[in-house]
Short mmCIF file of C-alpha atoms in Angstrom, two decimals:
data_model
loop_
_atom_site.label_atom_id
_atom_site.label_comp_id
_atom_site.label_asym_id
_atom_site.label_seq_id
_atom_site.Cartn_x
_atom_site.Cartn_y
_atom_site.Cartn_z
CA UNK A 1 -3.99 1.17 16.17
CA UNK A 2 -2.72 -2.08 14.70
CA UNK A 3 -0.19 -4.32 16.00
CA UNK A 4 2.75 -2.69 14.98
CA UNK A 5 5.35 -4.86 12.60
CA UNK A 6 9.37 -4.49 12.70
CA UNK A 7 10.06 -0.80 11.92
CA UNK A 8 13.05 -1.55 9.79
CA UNK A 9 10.66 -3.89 7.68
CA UNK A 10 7.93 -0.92 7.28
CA UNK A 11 10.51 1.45 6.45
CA UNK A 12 11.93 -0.44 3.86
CA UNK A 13 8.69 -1.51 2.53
CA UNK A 14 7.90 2.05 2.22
CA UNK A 15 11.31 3.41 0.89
CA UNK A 16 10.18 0.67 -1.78
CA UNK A 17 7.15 1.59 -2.32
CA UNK A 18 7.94 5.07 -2.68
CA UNK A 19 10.23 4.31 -5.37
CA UNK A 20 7.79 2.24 -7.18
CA UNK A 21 5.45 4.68 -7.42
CA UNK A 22 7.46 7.39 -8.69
CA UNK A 23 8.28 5.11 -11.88
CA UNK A 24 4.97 3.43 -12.10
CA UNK A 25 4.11 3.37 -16.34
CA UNK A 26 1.06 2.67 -17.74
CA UNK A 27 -1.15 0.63 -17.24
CA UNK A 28 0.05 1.12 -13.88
CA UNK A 29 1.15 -2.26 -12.11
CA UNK A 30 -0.92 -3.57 -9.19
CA UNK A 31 0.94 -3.59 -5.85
CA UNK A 32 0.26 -6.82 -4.75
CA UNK A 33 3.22 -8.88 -3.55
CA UNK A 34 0.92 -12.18 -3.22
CA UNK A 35 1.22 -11.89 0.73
CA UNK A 36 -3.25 -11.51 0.55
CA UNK A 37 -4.25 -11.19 4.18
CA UNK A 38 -5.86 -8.25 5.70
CA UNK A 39 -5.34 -7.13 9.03
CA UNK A 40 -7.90 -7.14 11.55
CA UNK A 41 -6.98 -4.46 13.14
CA UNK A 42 -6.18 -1.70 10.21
CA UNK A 43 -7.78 -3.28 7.11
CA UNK A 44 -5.10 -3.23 5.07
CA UNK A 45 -3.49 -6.36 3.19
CA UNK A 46 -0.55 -7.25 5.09
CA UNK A 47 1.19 -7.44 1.85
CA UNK A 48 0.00 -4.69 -0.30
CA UNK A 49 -1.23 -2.62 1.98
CA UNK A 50 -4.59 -1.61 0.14
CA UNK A 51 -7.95 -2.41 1.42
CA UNK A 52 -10.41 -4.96 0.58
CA UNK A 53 -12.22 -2.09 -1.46
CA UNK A 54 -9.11 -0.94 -3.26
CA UNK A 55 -7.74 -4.60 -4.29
CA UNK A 56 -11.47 -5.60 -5.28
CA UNK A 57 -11.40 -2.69 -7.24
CA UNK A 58 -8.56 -2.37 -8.89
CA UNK A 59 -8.49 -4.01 -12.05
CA UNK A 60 -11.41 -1.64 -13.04
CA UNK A 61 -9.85 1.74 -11.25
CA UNK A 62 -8.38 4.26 -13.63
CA UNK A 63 -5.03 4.68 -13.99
CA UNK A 64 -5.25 8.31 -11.91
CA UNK A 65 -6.92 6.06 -8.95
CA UNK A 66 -4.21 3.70 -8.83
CA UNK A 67 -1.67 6.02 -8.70
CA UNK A 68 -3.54 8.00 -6.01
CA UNK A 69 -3.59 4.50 -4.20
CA UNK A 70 0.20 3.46 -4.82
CA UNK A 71 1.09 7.29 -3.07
CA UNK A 72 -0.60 6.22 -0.41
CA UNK A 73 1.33 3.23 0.20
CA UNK A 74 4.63 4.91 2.10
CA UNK A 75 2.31 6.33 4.50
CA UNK A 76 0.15 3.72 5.23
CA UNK A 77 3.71 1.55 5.60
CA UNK A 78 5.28 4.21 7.98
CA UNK A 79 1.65 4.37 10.39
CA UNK A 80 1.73 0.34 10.60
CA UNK A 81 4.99 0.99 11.90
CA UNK A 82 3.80 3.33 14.60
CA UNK A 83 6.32 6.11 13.04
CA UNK A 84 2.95 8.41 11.93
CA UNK A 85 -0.54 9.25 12.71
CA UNK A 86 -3.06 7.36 10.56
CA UNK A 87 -3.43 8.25 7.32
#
């Protein structure tokens, strides 16, 4: 498991993210928050929290994908902060 951050930081990057995704329009908005550095540890970007794969993909993903991968986000937020198993 990754070095977990401040859980009142996760949690409110995931209350925010949740919220995001429920309004997302289309084309659906990338994520990215320009904080671009992947952790070691659980391969996420620190500040988006996608993968390498996801972020190199996105501008080509559909718009079903990238909401799949913005749904994701709250969990992914909430396991960083040791509050979940992985997802």
């Amino acid at each position: 498991m990754p070095e977990a951050r401040a859980p009142a930081t996760l949690a409110a990057l995931a209350a925010e993210l949740a919220a995001q995704a429920e309004r997302l329009e289309t084309p659906v908005p990338s994520p990215c928050r320009n904080v671009c550095r992947v952790d070691a540890a659980s391969g996420y970007c620190e500040g988006c929290l996608r993968t390498i794969e996801e972020i190199a993909g996105w501008s080509s993903a559909s718009d079903e994908d990238k909401r799949r991968i913005w749904a994701q986000l709250p969990q992914r937020a909430t396991w960083l902060a040791g509050e979940e198993t992985p997802p």
